[in-house]
Short mmCIF file of C-alpha atoms in Angstrom, two decimals:
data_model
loop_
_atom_site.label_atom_id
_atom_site.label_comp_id
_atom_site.label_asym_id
_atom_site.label_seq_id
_atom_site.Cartn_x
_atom_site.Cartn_y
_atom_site.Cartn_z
CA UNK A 1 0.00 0.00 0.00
CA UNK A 2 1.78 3.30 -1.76
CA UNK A 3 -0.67 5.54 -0.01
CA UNK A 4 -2.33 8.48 -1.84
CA UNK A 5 -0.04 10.21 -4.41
CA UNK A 6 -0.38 13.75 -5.59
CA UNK A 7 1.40 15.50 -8.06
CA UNK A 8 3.08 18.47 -8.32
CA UNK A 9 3.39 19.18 -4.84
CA UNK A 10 4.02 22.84 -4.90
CA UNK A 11 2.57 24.84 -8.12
CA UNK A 12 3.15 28.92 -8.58
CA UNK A 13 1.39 30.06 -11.81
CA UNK A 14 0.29 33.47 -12.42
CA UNK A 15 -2.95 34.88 -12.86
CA UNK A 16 -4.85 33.71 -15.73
CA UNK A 17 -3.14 30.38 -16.46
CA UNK A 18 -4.07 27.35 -16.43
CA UNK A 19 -2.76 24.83 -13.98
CA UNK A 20 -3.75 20.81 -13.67
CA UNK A 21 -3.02 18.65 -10.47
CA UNK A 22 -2.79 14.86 -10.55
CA UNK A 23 -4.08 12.16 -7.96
CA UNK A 24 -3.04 8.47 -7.77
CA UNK A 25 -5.66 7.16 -5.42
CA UNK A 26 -4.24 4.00 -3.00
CA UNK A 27 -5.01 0.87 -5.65
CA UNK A 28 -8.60 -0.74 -5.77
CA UNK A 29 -9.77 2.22 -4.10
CA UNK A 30 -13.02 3.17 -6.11
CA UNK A 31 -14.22 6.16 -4.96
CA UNK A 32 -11.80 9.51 -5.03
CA UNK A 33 -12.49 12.73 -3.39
CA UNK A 34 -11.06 16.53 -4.25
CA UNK A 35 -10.91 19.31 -0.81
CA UNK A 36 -9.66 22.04 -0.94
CA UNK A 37 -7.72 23.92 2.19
CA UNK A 38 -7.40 27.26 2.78
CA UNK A 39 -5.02 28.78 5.53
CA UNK A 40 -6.65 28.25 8.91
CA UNK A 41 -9.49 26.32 7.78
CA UNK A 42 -10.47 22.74 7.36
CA UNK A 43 -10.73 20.94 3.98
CA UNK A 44 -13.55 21.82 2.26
CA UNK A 45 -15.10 19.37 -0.22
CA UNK A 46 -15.42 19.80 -3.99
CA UNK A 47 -16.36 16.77 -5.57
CA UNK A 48 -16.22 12.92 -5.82
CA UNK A 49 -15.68 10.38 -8.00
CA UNK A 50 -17.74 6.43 -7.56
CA UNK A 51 -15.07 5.00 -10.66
CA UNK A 52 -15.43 7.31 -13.30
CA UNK A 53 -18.56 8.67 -12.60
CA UNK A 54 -18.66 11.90 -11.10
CA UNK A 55 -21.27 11.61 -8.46
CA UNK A 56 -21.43 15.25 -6.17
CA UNK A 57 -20.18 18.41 -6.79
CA UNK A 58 -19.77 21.37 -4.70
CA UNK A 59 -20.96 24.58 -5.33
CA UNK A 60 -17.63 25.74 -4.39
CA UNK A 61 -16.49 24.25 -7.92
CA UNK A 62 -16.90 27.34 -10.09
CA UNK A 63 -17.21 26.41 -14.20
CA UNK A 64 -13.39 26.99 -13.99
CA UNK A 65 -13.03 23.94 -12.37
CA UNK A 66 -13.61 20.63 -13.97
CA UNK A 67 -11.87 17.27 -12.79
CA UNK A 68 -11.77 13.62 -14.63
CA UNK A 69 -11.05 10.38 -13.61
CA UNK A 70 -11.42 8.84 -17.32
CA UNK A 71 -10.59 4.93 -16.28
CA UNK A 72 -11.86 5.06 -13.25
CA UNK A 73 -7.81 5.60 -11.31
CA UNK A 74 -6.21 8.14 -11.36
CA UNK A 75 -7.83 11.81 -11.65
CA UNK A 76 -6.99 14.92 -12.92
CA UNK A 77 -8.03 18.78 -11.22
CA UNK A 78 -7.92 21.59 -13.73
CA UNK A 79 -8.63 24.96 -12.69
CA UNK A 80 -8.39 27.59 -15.96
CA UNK A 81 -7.87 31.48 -15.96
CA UNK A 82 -6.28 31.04 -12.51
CA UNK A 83 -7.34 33.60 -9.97
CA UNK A 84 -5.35 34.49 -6.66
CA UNK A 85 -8.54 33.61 -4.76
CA UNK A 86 -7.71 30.00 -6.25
CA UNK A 87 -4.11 29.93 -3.93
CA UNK A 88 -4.76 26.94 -1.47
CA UNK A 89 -4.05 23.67 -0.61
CA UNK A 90 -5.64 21.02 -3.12
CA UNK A 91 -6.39 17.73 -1.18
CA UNK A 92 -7.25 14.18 -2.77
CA UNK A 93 -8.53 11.43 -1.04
CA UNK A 94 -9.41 7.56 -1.72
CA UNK A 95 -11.85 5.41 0.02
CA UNK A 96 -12.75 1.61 -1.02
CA UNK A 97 -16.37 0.32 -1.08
CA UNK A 98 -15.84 -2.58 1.31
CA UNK A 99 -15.82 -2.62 5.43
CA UNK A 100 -13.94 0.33 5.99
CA UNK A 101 -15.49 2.60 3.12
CA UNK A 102 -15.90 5.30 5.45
CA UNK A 103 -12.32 6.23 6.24
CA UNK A 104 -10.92 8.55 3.25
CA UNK A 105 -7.17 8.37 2.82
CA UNK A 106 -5.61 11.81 2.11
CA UNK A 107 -2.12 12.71 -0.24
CA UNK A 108 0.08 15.09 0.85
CA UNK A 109 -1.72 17.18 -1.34
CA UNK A 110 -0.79 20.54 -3.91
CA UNK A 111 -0.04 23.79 -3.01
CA UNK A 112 -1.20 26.14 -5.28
CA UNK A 113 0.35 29.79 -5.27
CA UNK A 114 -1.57 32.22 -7.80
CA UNK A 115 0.59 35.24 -8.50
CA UNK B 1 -27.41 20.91 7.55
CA UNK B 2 -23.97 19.40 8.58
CA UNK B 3 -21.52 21.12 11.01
CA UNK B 4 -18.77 20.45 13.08
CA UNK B 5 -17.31 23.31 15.79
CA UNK B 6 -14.16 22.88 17.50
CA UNK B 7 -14.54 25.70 19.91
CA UNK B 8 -10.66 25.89 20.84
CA UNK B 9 -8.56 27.35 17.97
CA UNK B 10 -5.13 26.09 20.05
CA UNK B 11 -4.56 23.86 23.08
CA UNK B 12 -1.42 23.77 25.38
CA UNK B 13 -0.25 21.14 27.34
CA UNK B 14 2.67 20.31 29.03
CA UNK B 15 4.50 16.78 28.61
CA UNK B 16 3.09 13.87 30.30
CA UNK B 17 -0.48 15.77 31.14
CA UNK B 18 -3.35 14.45 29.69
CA UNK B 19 -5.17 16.42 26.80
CA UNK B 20 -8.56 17.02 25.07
CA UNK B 21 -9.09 18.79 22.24
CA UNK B 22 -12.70 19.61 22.22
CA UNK B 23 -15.62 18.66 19.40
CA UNK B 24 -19.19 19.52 18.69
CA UNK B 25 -21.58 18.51 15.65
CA UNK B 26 -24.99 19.07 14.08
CA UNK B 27 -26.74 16.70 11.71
CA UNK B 28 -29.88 15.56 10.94
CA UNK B 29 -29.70 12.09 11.33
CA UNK B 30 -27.01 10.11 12.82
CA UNK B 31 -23.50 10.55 12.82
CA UNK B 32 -20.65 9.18 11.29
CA UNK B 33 -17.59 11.20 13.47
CA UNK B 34 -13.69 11.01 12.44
CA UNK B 35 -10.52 12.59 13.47
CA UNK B 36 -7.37 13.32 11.58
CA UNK B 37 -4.22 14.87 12.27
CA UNK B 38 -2.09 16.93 10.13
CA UNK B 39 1.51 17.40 10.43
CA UNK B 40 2.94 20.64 8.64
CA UNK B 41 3.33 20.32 5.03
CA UNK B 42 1.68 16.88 4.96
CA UNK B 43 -1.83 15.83 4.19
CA UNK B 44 -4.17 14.61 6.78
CA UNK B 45 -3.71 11.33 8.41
CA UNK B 46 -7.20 9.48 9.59
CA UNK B 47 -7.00 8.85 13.58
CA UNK B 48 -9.78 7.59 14.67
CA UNK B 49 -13.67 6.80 13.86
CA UNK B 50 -17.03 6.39 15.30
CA UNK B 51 -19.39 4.42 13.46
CA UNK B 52 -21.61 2.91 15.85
CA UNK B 53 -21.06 0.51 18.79
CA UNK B 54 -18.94 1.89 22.28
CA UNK B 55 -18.99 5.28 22.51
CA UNK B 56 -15.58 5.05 23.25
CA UNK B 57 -13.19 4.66 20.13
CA UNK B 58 -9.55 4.07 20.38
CA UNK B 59 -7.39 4.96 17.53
CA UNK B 60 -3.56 5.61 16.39
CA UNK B 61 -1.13 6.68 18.48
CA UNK B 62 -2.91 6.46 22.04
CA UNK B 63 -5.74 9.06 20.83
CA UNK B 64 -9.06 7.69 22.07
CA UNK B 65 -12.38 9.29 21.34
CA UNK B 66 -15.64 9.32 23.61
CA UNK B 67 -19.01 9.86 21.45
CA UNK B 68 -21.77 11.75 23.64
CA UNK B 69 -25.12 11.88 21.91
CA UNK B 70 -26.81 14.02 24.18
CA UNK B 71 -23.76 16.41 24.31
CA UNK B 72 -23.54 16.35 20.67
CA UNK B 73 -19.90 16.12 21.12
CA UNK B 74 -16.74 13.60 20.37
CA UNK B 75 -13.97 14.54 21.97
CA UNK B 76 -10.36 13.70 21.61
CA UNK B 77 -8.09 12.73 24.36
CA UNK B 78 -5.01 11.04 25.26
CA UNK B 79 -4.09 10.25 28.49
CA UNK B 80 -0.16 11.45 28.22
CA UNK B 81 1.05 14.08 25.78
CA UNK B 82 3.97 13.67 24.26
CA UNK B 83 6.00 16.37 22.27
CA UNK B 84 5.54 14.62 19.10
CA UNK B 85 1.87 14.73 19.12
CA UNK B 86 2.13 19.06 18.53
CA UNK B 87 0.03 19.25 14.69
CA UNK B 88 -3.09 20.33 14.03
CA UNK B 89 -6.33 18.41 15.01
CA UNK B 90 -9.70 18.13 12.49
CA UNK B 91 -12.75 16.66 13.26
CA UNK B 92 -14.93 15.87 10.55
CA UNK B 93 -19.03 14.29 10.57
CA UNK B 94 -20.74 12.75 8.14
CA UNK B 95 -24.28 12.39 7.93
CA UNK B 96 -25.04 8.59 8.28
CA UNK B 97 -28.07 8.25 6.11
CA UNK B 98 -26.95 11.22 3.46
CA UNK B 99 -26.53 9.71 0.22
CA UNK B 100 -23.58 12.15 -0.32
CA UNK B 101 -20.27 10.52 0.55
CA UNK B 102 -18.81 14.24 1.49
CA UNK B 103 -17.36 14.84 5.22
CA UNK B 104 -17.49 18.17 6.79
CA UNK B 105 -14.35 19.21 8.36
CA UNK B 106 -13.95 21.68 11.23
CA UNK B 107 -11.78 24.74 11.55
CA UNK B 108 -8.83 22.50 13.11
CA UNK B 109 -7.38 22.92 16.69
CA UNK B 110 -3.65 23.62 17.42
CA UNK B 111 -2.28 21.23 19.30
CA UNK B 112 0.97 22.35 21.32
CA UNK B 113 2.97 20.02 23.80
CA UNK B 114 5.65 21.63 25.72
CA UNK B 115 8.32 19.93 27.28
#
């Protein structure tokens, strides 16, 4: 068990670019979540994957937001025309659908600084 | 609506002393109640749950847990601190019977052992 990876780990774009973070949930895991963590606060959620199915989003997750998990792995987080309100932490986290599907396993997450 | 409060926004304690790091919640049904830890620069790591069963929950690292309905509350303790446990503290609910998988994460206590 490899844990949850995340990829970059630190991002600094500037304003108006696009950026994309990566998420290798722990394997078999089949359900994937995206938080989001601001300084001082707790994670907030922004959406969730059951495979590749999309199943909840937040209404945090502005139309410049739009994440994939295409085969039902590994998922992707774009956010386009970056804004410096966008700067946070970007948390992903896996859960499996057996006994102990209510524990979600966190990466180390990205740091995203919007100049 | 889902909510979690963690009243304290930093706890001090010295070495050896036992702690608590304090926990309230609001849903409408009943809960599912976790606690993670997060070291700087790291993601979160899952500590302990409450599912259903004994109200009191053991988890990693001699962190226990004691689930009081009436209270609304789930509290973290530990009978002896030790230096290493200084990171910050998230408690997170879940609605059991919400067909979203999402967990709602406090603000986070700071946890700070002094030798």
């Amino acid at each position: 068990d490899t844990g949850v990876s995340q990829n970059p780990r630190h991002k600094i774009t500037k304003r108006g670019q696009n950026v994309t973070f990566r998420c290798d949930p722990i394997s078999e895991h089949n359900r994937l979540y995206w938080y989001r963590q601001t300084l001082g606060q707790g994670p907030e959620f922004l959406t969730y994957f059951q495979n590749e199915a999309q199943l909840e989003k937040s209404r945090l997750l502005s139309d410049r937001f739009s994440a994939e998990r295409p085969k039902g792995s590994f998922s992707t987080l774009e956010i386009q025309r970056t804004e410096q309100g966008d700067s946070a932490m970007y948390l992903c986290a896996s859960s499996s659908a057996g006994a102990d599907t209510d524990t979600q396993y966190f990466g180390p997450g990205t740091r995203l600084t919007v100049l | 609506a889902q909510s979690v409060a963690q009243p304290e926004d930093q706890v001090n304690v010295a070495e050896g002393n036992p702690l608590t790091v304090k926990c309230t919640y609001s849903v409408s049904g009943n809960p599912y109640l976790f606690w993670y830890v997060q070291y700087p620069n790291r993601g979160l790591q899952f500590l302990l749950k409450y599912i259903t069963g004994d109200n009191l929950v053991k988890g990693s690292y001699g962190f226990e847990a004691e689930f009081n309905k009436s209270q609304t509350s789930f509290h973290l303790k530990k009978p002896s601190a030790l230096v290493s446990d200084s990171a910050l503290y998230f408690c997170a609910v879940r609605d059991r019977y919400s067909s979203a998988s999402k967990i709602i994460f406090g603000s986070g206590t700071r946890l700070s052992i002094r030798p």
